[in-house]
Each structure stands twice: as structure tokens, then as C-alpha cells.
Short mmCIF file of C-alpha atoms in Angstrom, two decimals:
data_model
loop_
_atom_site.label_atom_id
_atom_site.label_comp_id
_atom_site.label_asym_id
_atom_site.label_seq_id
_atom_site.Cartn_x
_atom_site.Cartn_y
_atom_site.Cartn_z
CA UNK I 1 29.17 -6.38 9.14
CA UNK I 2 31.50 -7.96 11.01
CA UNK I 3 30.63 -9.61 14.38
CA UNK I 4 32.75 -7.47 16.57
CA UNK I 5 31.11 -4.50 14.97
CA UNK I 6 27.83 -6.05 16.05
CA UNK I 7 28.57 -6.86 19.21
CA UNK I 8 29.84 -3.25 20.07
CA UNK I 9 26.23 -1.68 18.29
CA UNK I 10 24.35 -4.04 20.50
CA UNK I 11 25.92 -3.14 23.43
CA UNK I 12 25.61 0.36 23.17
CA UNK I 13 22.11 -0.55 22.15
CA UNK I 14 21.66 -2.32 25.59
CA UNK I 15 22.96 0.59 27.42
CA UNK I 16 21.00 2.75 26.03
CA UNK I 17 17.24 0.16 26.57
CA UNK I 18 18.16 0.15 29.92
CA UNK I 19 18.17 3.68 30.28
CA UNK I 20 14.75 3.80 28.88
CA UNK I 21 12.94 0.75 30.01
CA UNK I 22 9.74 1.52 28.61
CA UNK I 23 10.60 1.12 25.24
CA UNK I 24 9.70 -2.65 23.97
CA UNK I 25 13.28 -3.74 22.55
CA UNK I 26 14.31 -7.52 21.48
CA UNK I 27 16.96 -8.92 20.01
CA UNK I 28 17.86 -12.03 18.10
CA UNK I 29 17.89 -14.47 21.08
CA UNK I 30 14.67 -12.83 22.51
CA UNK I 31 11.78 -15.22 22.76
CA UNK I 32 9.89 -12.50 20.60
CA UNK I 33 11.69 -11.93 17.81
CA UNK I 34 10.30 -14.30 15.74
CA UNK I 35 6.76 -12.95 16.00
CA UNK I 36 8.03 -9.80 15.84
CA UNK I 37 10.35 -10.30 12.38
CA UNK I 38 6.69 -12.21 10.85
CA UNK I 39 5.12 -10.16 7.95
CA UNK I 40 2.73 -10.82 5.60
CA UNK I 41 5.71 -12.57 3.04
CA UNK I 42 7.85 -14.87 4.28
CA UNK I 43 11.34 -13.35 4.55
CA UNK I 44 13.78 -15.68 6.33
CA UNK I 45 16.91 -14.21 4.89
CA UNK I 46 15.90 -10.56 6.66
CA UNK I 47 17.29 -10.64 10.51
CA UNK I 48 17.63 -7.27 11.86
CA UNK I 49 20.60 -6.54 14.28
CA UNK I 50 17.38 -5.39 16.85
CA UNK I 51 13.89 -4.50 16.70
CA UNK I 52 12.96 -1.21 18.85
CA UNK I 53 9.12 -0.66 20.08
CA UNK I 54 8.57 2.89 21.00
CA UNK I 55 5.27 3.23 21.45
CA UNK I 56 5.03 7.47 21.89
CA UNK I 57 6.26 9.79 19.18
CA UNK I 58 8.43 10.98 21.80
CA UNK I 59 10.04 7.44 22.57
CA UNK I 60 10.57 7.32 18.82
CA UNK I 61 12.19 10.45 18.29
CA UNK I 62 14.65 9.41 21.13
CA UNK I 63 15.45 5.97 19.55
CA UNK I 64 16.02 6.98 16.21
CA UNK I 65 17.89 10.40 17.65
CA UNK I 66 20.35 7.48 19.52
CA UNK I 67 20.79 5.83 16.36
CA UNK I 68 21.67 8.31 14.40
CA UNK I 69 24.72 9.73 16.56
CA UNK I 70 25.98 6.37 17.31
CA UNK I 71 25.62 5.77 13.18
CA UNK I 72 23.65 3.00 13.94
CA UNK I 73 22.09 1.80 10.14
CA UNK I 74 18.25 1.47 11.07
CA UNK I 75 14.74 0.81 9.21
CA UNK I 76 11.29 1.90 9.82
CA UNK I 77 8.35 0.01 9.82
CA UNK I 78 4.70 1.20 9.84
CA UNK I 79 3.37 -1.78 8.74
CA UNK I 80 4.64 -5.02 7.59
CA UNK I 81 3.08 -5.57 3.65
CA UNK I 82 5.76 -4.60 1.86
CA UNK I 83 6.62 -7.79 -0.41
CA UNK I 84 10.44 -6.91 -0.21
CA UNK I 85 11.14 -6.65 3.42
CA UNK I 86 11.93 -3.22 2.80
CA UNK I 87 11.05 -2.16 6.37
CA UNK I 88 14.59 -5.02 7.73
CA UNK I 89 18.11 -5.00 7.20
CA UNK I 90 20.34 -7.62 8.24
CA UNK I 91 22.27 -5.97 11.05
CA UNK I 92 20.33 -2.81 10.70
CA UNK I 93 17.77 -1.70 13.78
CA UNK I 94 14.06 -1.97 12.56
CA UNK I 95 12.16 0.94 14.55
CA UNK I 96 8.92 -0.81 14.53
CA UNK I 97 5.96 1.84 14.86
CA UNK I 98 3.27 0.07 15.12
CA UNK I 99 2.59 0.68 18.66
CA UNK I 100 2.31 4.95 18.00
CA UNK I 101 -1.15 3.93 16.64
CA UNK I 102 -3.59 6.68 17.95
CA UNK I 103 -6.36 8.33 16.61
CA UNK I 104 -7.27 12.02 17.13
CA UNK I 105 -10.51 14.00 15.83
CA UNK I 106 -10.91 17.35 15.49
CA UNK I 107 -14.51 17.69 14.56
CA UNK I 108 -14.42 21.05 13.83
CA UNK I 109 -11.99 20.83 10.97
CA UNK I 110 -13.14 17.51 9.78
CA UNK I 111 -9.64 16.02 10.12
CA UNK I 112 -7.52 13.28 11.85
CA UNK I 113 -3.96 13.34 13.73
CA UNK I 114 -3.29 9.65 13.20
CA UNK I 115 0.14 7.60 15.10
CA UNK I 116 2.59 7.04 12.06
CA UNK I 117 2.45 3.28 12.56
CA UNK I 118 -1.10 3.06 12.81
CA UNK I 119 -2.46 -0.38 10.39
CA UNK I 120 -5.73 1.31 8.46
CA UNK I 121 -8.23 -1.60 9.96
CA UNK I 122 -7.16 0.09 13.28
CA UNK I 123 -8.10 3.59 12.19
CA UNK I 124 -11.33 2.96 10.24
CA UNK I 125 -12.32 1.05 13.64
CA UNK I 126 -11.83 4.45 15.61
CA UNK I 127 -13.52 6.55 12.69
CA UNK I 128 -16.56 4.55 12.68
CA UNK I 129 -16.99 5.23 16.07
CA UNK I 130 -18.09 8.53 15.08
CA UNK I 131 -19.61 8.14 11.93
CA UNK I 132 -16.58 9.19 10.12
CA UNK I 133 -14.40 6.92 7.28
CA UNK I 134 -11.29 8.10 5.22
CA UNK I 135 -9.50 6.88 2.54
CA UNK I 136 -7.62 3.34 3.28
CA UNK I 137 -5.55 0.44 1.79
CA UNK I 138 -8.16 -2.62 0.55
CA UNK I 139 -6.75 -4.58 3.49
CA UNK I 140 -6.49 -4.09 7.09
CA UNK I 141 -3.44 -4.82 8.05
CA UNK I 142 -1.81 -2.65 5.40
CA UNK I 143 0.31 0.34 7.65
CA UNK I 144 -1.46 3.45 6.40
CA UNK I 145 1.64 5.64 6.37
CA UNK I 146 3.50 3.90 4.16
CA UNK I 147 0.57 2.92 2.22
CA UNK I 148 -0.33 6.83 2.03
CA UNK I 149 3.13 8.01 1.24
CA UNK I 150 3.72 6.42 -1.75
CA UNK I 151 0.40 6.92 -3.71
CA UNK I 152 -2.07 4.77 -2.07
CA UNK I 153 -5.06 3.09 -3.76
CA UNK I 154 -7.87 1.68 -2.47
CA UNK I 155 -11.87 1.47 -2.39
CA UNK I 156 -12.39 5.01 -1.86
CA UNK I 157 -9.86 6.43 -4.08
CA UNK I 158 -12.58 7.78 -6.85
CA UNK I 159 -14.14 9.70 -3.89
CA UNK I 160 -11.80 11.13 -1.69
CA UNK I 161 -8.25 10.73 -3.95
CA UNK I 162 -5.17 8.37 -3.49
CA UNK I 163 -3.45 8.25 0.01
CA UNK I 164 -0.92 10.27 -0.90
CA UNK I 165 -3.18 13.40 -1.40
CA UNK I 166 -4.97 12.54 1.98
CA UNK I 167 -1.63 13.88 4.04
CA UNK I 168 -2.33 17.19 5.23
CA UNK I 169 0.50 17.73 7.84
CA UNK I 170 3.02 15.59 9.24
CA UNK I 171 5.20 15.59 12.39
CA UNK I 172 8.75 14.13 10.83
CA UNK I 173 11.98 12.82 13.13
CA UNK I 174 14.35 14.43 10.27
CA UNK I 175 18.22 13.06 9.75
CA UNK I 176 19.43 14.97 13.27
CA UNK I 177 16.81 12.59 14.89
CA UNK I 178 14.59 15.94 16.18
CA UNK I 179 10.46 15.71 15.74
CA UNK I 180 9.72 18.62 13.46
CA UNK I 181 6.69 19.70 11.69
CA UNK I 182 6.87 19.48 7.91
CA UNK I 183 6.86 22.51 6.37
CA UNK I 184 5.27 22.98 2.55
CA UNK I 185 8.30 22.15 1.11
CA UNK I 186 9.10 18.91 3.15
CA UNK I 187 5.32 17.92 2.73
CA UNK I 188 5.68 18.00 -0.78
CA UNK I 189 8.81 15.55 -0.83
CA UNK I 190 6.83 13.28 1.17
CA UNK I 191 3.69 12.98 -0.56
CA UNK I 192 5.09 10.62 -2.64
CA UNK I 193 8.70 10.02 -1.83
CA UNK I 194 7.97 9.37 1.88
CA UNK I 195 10.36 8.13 4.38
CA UNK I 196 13.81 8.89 2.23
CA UNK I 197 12.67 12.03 4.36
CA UNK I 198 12.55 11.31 7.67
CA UNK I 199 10.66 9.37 10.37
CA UNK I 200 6.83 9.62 9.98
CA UNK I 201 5.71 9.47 13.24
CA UNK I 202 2.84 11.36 12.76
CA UNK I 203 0.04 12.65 9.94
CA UNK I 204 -2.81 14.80 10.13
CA UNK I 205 -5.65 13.38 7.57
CA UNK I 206 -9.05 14.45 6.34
CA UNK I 207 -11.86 12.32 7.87
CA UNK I 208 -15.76 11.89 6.19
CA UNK I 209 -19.00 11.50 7.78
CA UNK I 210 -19.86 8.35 6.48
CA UNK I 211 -21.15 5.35 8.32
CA UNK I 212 -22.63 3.17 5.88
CA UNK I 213 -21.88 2.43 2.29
CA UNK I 214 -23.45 -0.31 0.06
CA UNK I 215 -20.35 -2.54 -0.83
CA UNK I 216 -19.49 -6.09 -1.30
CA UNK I 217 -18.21 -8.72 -4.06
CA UNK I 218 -19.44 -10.02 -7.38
CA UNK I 219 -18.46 -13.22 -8.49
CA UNK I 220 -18.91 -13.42 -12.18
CA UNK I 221 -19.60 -16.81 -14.16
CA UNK I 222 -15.96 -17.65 -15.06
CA UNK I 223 -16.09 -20.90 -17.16
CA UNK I 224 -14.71 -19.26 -20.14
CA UNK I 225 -12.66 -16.51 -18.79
CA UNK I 226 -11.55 -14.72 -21.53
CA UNK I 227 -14.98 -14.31 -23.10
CA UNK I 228 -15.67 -12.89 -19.41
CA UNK I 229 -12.71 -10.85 -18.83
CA UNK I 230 -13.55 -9.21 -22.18
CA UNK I 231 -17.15 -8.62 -21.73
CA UNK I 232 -17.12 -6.76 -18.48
CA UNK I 233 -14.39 -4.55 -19.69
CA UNK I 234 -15.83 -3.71 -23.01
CA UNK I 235 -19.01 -2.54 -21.33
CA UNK I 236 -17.23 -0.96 -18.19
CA UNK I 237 -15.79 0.90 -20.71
CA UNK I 238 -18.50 2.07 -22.47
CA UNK I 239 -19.98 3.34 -18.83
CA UNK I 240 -16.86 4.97 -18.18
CA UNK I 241 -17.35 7.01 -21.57
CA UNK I 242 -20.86 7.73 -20.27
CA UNK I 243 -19.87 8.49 -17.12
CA UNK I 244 -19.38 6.94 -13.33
CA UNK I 245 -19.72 8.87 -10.48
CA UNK I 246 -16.84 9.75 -7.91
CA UNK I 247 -18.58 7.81 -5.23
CA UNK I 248 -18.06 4.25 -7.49
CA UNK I 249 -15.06 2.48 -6.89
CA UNK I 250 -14.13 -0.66 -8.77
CA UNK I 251 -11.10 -3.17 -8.50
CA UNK I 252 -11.19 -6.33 -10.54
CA UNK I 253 -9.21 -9.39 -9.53
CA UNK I 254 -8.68 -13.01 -10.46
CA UNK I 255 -9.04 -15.29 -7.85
CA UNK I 256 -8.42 -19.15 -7.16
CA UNK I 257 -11.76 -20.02 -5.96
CA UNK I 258 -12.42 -23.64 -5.13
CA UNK I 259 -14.49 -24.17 -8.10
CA UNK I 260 -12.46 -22.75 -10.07
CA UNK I 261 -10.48 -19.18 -11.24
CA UNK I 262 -13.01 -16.51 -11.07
CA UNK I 263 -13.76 -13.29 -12.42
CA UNK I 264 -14.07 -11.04 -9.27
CA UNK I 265 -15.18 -7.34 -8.90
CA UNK I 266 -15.03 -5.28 -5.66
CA UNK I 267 -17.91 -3.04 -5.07
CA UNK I 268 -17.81 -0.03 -3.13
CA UNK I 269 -20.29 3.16 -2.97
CA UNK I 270 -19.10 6.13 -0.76
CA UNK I 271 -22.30 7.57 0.27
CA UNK I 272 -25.13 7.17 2.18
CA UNK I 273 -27.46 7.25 -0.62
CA UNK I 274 -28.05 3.63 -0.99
CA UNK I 275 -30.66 3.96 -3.46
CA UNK I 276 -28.82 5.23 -6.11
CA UNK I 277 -25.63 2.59 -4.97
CA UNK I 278 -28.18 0.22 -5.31
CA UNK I 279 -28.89 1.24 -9.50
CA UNK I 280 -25.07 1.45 -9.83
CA UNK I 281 -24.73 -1.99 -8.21
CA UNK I 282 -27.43 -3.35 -11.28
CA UNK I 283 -25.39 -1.69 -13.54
CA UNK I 284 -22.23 -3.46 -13.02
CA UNK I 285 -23.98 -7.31 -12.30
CA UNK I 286 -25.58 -6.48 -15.98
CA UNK I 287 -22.15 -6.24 -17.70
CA UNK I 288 -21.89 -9.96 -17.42
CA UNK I 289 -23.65 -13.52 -15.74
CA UNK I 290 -23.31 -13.21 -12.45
CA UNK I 291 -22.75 -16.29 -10.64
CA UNK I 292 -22.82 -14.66 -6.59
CA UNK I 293 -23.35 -10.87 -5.77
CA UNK I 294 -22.86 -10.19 -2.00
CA UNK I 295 -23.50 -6.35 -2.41
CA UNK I 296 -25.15 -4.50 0.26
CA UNK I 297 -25.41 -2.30 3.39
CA UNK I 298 -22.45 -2.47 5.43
CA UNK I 299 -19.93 0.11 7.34
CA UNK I 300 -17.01 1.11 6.18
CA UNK I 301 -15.32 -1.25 8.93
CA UNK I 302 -17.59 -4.16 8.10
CA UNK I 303 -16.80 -3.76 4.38
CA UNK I 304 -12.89 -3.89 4.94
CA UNK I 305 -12.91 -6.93 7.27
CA UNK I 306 -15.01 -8.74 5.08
CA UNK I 307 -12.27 -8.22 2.24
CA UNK I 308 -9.74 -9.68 4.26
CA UNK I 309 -10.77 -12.70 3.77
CA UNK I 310 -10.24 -12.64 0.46
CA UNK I 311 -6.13 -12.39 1.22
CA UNK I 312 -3.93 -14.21 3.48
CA UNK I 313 -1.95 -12.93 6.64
CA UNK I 314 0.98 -14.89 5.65
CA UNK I 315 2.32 -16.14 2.41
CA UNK I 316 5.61 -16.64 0.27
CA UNK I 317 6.44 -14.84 -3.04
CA UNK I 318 6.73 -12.51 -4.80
CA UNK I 319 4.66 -9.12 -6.55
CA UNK I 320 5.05 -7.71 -10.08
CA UNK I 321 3.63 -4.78 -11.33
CA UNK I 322 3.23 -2.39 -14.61
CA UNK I 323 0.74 0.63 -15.05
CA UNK I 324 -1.43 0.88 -17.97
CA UNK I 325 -3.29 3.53 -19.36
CA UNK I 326 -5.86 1.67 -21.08
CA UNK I 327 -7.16 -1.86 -20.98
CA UNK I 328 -6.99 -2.45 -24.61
CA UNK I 329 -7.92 -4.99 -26.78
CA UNK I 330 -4.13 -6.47 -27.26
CA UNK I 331 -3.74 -5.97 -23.14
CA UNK I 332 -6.91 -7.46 -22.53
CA UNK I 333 -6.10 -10.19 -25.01
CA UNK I 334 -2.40 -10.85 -22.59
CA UNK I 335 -5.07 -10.65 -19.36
CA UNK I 336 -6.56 -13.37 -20.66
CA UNK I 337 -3.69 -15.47 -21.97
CA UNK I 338 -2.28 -15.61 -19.16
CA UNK I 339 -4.82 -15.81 -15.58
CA UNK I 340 -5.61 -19.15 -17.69
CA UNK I 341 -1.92 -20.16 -16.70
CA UNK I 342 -2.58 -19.07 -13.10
CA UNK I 343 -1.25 -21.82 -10.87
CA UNK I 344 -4.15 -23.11 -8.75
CA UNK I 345 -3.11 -21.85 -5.54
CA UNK I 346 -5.26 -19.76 -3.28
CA UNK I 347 -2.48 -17.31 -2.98
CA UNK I 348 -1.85 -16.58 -6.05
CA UNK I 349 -3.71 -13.57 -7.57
CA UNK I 350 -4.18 -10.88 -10.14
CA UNK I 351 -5.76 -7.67 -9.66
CA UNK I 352 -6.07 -4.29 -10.95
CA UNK I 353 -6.18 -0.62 -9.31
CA UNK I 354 -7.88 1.80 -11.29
CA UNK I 355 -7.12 6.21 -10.84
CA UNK I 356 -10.01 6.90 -12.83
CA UNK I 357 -10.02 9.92 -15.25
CA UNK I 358 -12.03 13.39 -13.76
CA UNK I 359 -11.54 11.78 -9.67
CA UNK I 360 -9.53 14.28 -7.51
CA UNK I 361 -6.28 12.02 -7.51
CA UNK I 362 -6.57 12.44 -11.61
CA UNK I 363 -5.14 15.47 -12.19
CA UNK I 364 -1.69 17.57 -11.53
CA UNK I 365 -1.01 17.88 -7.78
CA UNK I 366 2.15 20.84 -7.59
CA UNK I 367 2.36 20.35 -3.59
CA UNK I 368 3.08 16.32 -4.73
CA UNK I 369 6.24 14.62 -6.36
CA UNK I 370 3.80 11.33 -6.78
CA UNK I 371 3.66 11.25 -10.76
CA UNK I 372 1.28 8.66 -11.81
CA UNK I 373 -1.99 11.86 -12.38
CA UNK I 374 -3.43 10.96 -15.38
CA UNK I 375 -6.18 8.03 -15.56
CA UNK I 376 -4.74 4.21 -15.68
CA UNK I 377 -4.72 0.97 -14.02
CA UNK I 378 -1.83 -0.29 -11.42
CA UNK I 379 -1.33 -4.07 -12.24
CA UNK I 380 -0.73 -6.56 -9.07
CA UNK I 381 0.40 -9.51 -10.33
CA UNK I 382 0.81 -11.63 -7.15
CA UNK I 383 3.16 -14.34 -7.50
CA UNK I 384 2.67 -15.82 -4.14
CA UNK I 385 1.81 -19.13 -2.94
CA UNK I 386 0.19 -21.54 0.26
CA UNK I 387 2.33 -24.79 -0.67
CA UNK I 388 6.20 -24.85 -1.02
CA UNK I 389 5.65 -26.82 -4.35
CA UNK I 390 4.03 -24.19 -5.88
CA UNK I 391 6.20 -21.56 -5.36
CA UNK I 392 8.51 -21.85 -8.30
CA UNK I 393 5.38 -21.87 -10.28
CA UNK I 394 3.43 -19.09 -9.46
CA UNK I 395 7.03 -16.60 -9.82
CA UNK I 396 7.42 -17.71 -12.83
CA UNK I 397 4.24 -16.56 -13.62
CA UNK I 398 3.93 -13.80 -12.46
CA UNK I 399 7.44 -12.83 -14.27
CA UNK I 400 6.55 -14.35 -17.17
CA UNK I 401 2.67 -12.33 -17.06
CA UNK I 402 4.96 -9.17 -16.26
CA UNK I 403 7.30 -9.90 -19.93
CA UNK I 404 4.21 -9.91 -21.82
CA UNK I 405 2.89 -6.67 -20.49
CA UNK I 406 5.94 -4.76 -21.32
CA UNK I 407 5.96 -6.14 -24.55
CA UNK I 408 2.40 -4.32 -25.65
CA UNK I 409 1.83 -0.69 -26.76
CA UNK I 410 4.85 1.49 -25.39
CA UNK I 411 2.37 4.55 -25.65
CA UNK I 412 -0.05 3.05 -23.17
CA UNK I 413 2.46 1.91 -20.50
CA UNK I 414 3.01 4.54 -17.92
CA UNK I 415 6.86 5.87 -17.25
CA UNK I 416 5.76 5.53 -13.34
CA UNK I 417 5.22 2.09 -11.80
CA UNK I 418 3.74 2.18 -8.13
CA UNK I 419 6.81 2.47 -5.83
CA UNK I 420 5.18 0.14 -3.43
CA UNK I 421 5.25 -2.94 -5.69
CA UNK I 422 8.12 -2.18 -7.40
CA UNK I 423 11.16 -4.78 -6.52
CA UNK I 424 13.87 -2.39 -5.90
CA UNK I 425 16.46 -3.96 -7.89
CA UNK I 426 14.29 -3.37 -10.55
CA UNK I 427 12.70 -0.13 -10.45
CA UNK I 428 13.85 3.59 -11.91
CA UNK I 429 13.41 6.64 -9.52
CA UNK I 430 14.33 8.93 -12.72
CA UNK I 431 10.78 7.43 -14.14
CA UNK I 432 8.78 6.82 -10.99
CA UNK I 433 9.09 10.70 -10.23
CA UNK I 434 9.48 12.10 -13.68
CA UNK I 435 10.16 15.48 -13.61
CA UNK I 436 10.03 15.79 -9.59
CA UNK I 437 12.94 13.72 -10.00
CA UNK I 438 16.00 16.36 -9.77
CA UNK I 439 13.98 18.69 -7.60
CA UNK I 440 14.11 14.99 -5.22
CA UNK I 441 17.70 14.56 -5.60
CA UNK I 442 17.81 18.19 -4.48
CA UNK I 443 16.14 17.58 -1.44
CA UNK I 444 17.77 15.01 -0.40
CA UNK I 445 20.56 16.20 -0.34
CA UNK I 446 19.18 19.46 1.50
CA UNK I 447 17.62 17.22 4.32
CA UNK I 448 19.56 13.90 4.33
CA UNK I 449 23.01 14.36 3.05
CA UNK I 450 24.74 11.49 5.35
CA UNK I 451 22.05 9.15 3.89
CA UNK I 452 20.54 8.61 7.66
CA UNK I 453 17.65 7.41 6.00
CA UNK I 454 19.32 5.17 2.87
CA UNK I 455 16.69 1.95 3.47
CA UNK I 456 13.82 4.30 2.55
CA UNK I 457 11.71 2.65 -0.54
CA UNK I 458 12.22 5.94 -2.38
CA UNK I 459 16.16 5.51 -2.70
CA UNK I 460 17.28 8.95 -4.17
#
């Protein structure tokens, strides 16, 4: 973009700011933009042209109607934990949501109109004001729209499904920049393809009574870990065969502890019935030596706060990920091989998501493009690091983790990777949607044909 081109966007961007002064807008020599550009990975090569803060679904649909008739390129951010900026542009407008943040309950129909750039640790706070909890990201600062649209895993994902089935209805500011309501056929396109749609400024959501669970970590003796790594999955596996119930969710993750790379196991039971958590909880300590368990009664809110800890709000890097049906012997054996490589920095990490077989996510959705419905395990391969000198490192890591996990059993890698942590130089939309895929291209051409919304992470 040249800079006279600039110039002229900005000033018709000024124009039209000053015209609507209570929209938050800064630009490059603002004294906020640089706390406003900060995400959770460092991205100093990403400066957008401006950064608009509506902070009403109205003010929203007017900035990105202005946008669009003055062909103004723009992004939309919900969030901020996307580990490839794809919410900026360099001389692109980022629409920044996340002040349209409300929560509304309608007790009656057990359900949720939720502000498109709502962060889920804001939303479970409102829920558990009223004994209610919904499905969520595992960390707080995740945006939940964009974490919802594009599959969405999380603790209570064997309970109440994957974000992406939680979105009931959705007000959308389409490629005319007008707020409409999604219709079936819209909905359908965005549970899973998302914002190559339109603006989601808002999304209605089912809500649970629940205001306590029995959750927590376990911290597994890792001084051998592939002797560990192989234990708890060989008799995880053998409960699985037996049977878990929906209200058990599981992630497992390697972590940089400061004694040492651990084994770690997120524990979370969806249900008041703490008793029977509590029997579920012995279950999974007795599938190896436990070196700390800090299982027990907490709230929903309570539960994901404590997990933040566990992840920083700022780091450099970059993710990798595959998804696997099965944790096999010869995948297990390449787990193992290569957490022992791990550089020793607190930010870098490797965990797994599991869509367990027989939970609601787990089976064909036809009002859903996402394609990823039969049981298997999202790897995160996180590639990130605290210290400059480790940087280098840790990506080559993670890239060199990622070679050997392509390399195992084509039959048990899925076509799909998760669209989230997929680098977009490097992922297929033909195999993320599968079969959904021409019905997309369709679409998109039905409802975007100028491309309005071309920085989407579904790129169709």
C-alpha cells in the first residue's frame, strides 16, 4: 500500500471518528496503540492501518458498514490468541470487538445472547452468577467467538459438545455491512467456517445449571517419561474401552516444571455429583505414581482461573498441530521421543485435545461444515518461548515434533487439522472441510463475492 493511499484511508477514517465520537479509535501515533496491537504472541511485524473500538453491535455494524463502501481492507478481532495474528493486517483496519462483551439470560429457554467479542473468563464470570456454566476455551482470555466458530475444545467438551455445536443463533454484519440474523443456511456456514461469513457480533448459546464441579491438576511422577507417557495411556485406554462418562473430561500436557518436564493431566467433572467425580478422580491418579493431585471442589470460574496459570499472557513463537485418531503404540513411541527434546523453557508446551468417541460433538452434525466428527486427539505442539535465546530452539522443535507425526500411520491421521492452529500458509481448506468444502466455496460466493471478508481464518 502505498503511503498516499494510506493517508487518503486515514483521513476518511478521521472524518468519519469524528462523526461518531463514541467509538474508541487509535491510530499508529496514538499513545494506545501499542497496548492495543499486544496479544498473547508477540507479533511486531503486524501494524494495522487503525484499530476501531465499537463497543455496541450497533457501533459495529456502522464501522464495518463505512469500511466496506469506502473499500477499506479490515480485520476482526474477538479475541487476541490466535498464534498468527490473523485478527491484523498491515494497513488493514482491525475492528476490535472486545468491548461488545455482554451477557444475556433467558432462563426460561436455558440459553445465552452473548457480545461477539466477549473473552470466555468474562462470560463464565456472568454465568456463575446464576449458577449456570457453558462450554469454554481452557483459558480465559481465549475470545469465545472465534474459539466457538471454528470447532472449539475445551474442559467441557465430553459433556456439552465442541464450541462450534454450542452456536444456536447469531446476529451477523454480512458483506453490505447490515446486522442480520443468520438464517439455517448461514448458521451452518458458520459453525465451522466462521467469519469468511460476516461480522459476528452476536451469538445466542446454551447455558447449564452448574455451579460446582470437582476439577483440578495431576502431576504425575515424570522421571522417566516415556515409561510414564506410556503407562497412563495404555490404561486410559483400556477405561475408554470400558467406558467414561460424558461428564469426564481429560487433556494431557507436557509441561516445563521447575523440577523438571512433567507428565500433566487436567481434570474436570461436569456435575454436581461430586461423589462419583470423586471415584473417577481415583481412577485416573491409579493409572500411574502420582507425584501432586490438586483435584477438588471448585466453580466453574475458579477452575478456569486456576488453569491460567498454567499459560502465559504473553509469549513468542510459534504452534503446530496434527489430529490423530488413535494414540498408538508407534505415536506414543514419537510422544515420547520427542517431549524428551523439549527445550527447558516454561513456554514451551505439548498438549493434547481429545473429541472422545459416543460425546455429542462425536458424531455427524448436517447443520455444521466443521469436519473433524469422529473420535481423535488435536495435537498442540507449542513452540513458544520466555527468553529470546530460546526461541530458535523451541520452533525447531516443535517443526521437527510436527515431521515425525506426519511420518506415522497415514490411516490414523485425520484429513482435518483444527483451523485454529493451523499456520495458514500451510493448511488445506479442501481437507479441513472435506466434503462441506464445495458447498463452502458456494457460499461464499453467494454471500461474499467482493471478498469483503478475505482476512477470515477460513479463506475460501
Amino acid at each position: 500500500m502505498t503511503d498516499n493511499l494510506a493517508t487518503e484511508r486515514l483521513r476518511k477514517l478521521a472524518g468519519f471518528f469524528a462523526n461518531n465520537p463514541s467509538i474508541q479509535y487509535v491510530t499508529p501515533t496514538s499513545p494506545q496503540y501499542a497496548e492495543l496491537c499486544a496479544a498473547y504472541v508477540s507479533l511486531p511485524d503486524l501494524n494495522p492501518l487503525a484499530i476501531a473500538r465499537p463497543s455496541t453491535v450497533e457501533a459495529a455494524t456502522s464501522v464495518v458498514s463505512f469500511v466496506v463502501t469506502n473499500d477499506i481492507p479490515f480485520t476482526v478481532r474477538s479475541g487476541g490468541h490466535d498464534s498468527f495474528g490473523r485478527f491484523f493486517r498491515n494497513g488493514a483496519v482491525a475492528v476490535d470487538l472486545r468491548l461488545i462483551n455482554y451477557v444475556e439470560i433467558d432462563q426460561e429457554s436455558s440459553t445465552a445472547r452473548i457480545g461477539g467479542g466477549i473473552l470466555g473468563g468474562h462470560m463464565i464470570r456472568a454465568l456463575q452468577k446464576h449458577g449456570l456454566a457453558a462450554a469454554v476455551g481452557t483459558i480465559s482470555s481465549v475470545g469465545y467467538a472465534g474459539w466457538a466458530m471454528y470447532g472449539g475444545y475445551g474442559p467441557y467438551s465430553s459433556k456439552f459438545g465442541l464450541g462450534v455445536d454450542q452456536i444456536l443463533a447469531a446476529k451477523v454484519i454480512n458483506a453490505k455491512g447490515e446486522l442480520v440474523d443468520a438464517d439455517a443456511e448461514l448458521l451452518r456456514a458458520l459453525r465451522g467456517a466462521g467469519g469468511a461469513f460476516g461480522v459476528v457480533a452476536e451469538l445466542t448459546i446454551p447455558v447449564h445449571r452448574l455451579d460446582q464441579t470437582l476439577a483440578g491438576a495431576i502431576a504425575f511422577q515424570s522421571d522417566d517419561l516415556p515409561v510414564v507417557i506410556r503407562q497412563y495411556n495404555l490404561g486410559y485406554q483400556a477405561l475408554s474401552a470400558e467406558g467414561i462418562p460424558a461428564e469426564l473430561t481429560l487433556q494431557q500436557s507436557i509441561i516445563n516444571l521447575p523440577h523438571g518436564k512433567t507428565l500433566v493431566v487436567l481434570f474436570v467433572w461436569a456435575s454436581p455429583d461430586i461423589e462419583t467425580g470423586q471415584l473417577w478422580a481415583e481412577k485416573i491418579c491409579a493409572l500411574a505414581p502420582v507425584a501432586h493431585n490438586a483435584i477438588q471442589p471448585t466453580t466453574p470460574l475458579t477452575y478456569l482461573t486456576d488453569t491460567d496459570r498454567m499459560v502465559p499472557s504473553h509469549t513468542r513463537g510459534r504452534v503446530r498441530t496434527i489430529s490423530l485418531k488413535r494414540l498408538s503404540d508407534e505415536v506414543l513411541d514419537v510422544i515420547s521421543a520427542n517431549v524428551l527434546k523439549m527445550p527447558a523453557d516454561p513456554h514451551t508446551i505439548f498438549a493434547m485435545h481429545e473429541l472422545r468417541t459416543g460425546t455429542p460433538s462425536a458424531q455427524a452434525h448436517s447443520d455444521s461444515v466443521f469436519a473433524a466428527r469422529e473420535g481423535h486427539f488435536v495435537f498442540e505442539i507449542i513452540g513458544n518461548a520466555q527468553r529470546e535465546e530460546n526461541l530458535d530452539r523451541a520452533t525447531a522443535w516443535g517443526q521437527d515434533f510436527w515431521n515425525e507425526l506426519t511420518r506415522t500411520d497415514p490411516e490414523n491421521v485425520l484429513p482435518a487439522t483444527y483451523l485454529s492452529l493451523s499456520a495458514p500458509e500451510e493448511v488445506q481448506m479442501s481437507r479441513v472441510f472435506g466434503e462441506n468444502y464445495a458447498w463452502l466455496v458456494d457460499m461464499k460466493g453467494k454471500y461474499d463475492p467482493r471478498g469483503v471478508f478475505a482476512a477470515a481464518t477460513a479463506r475460501l
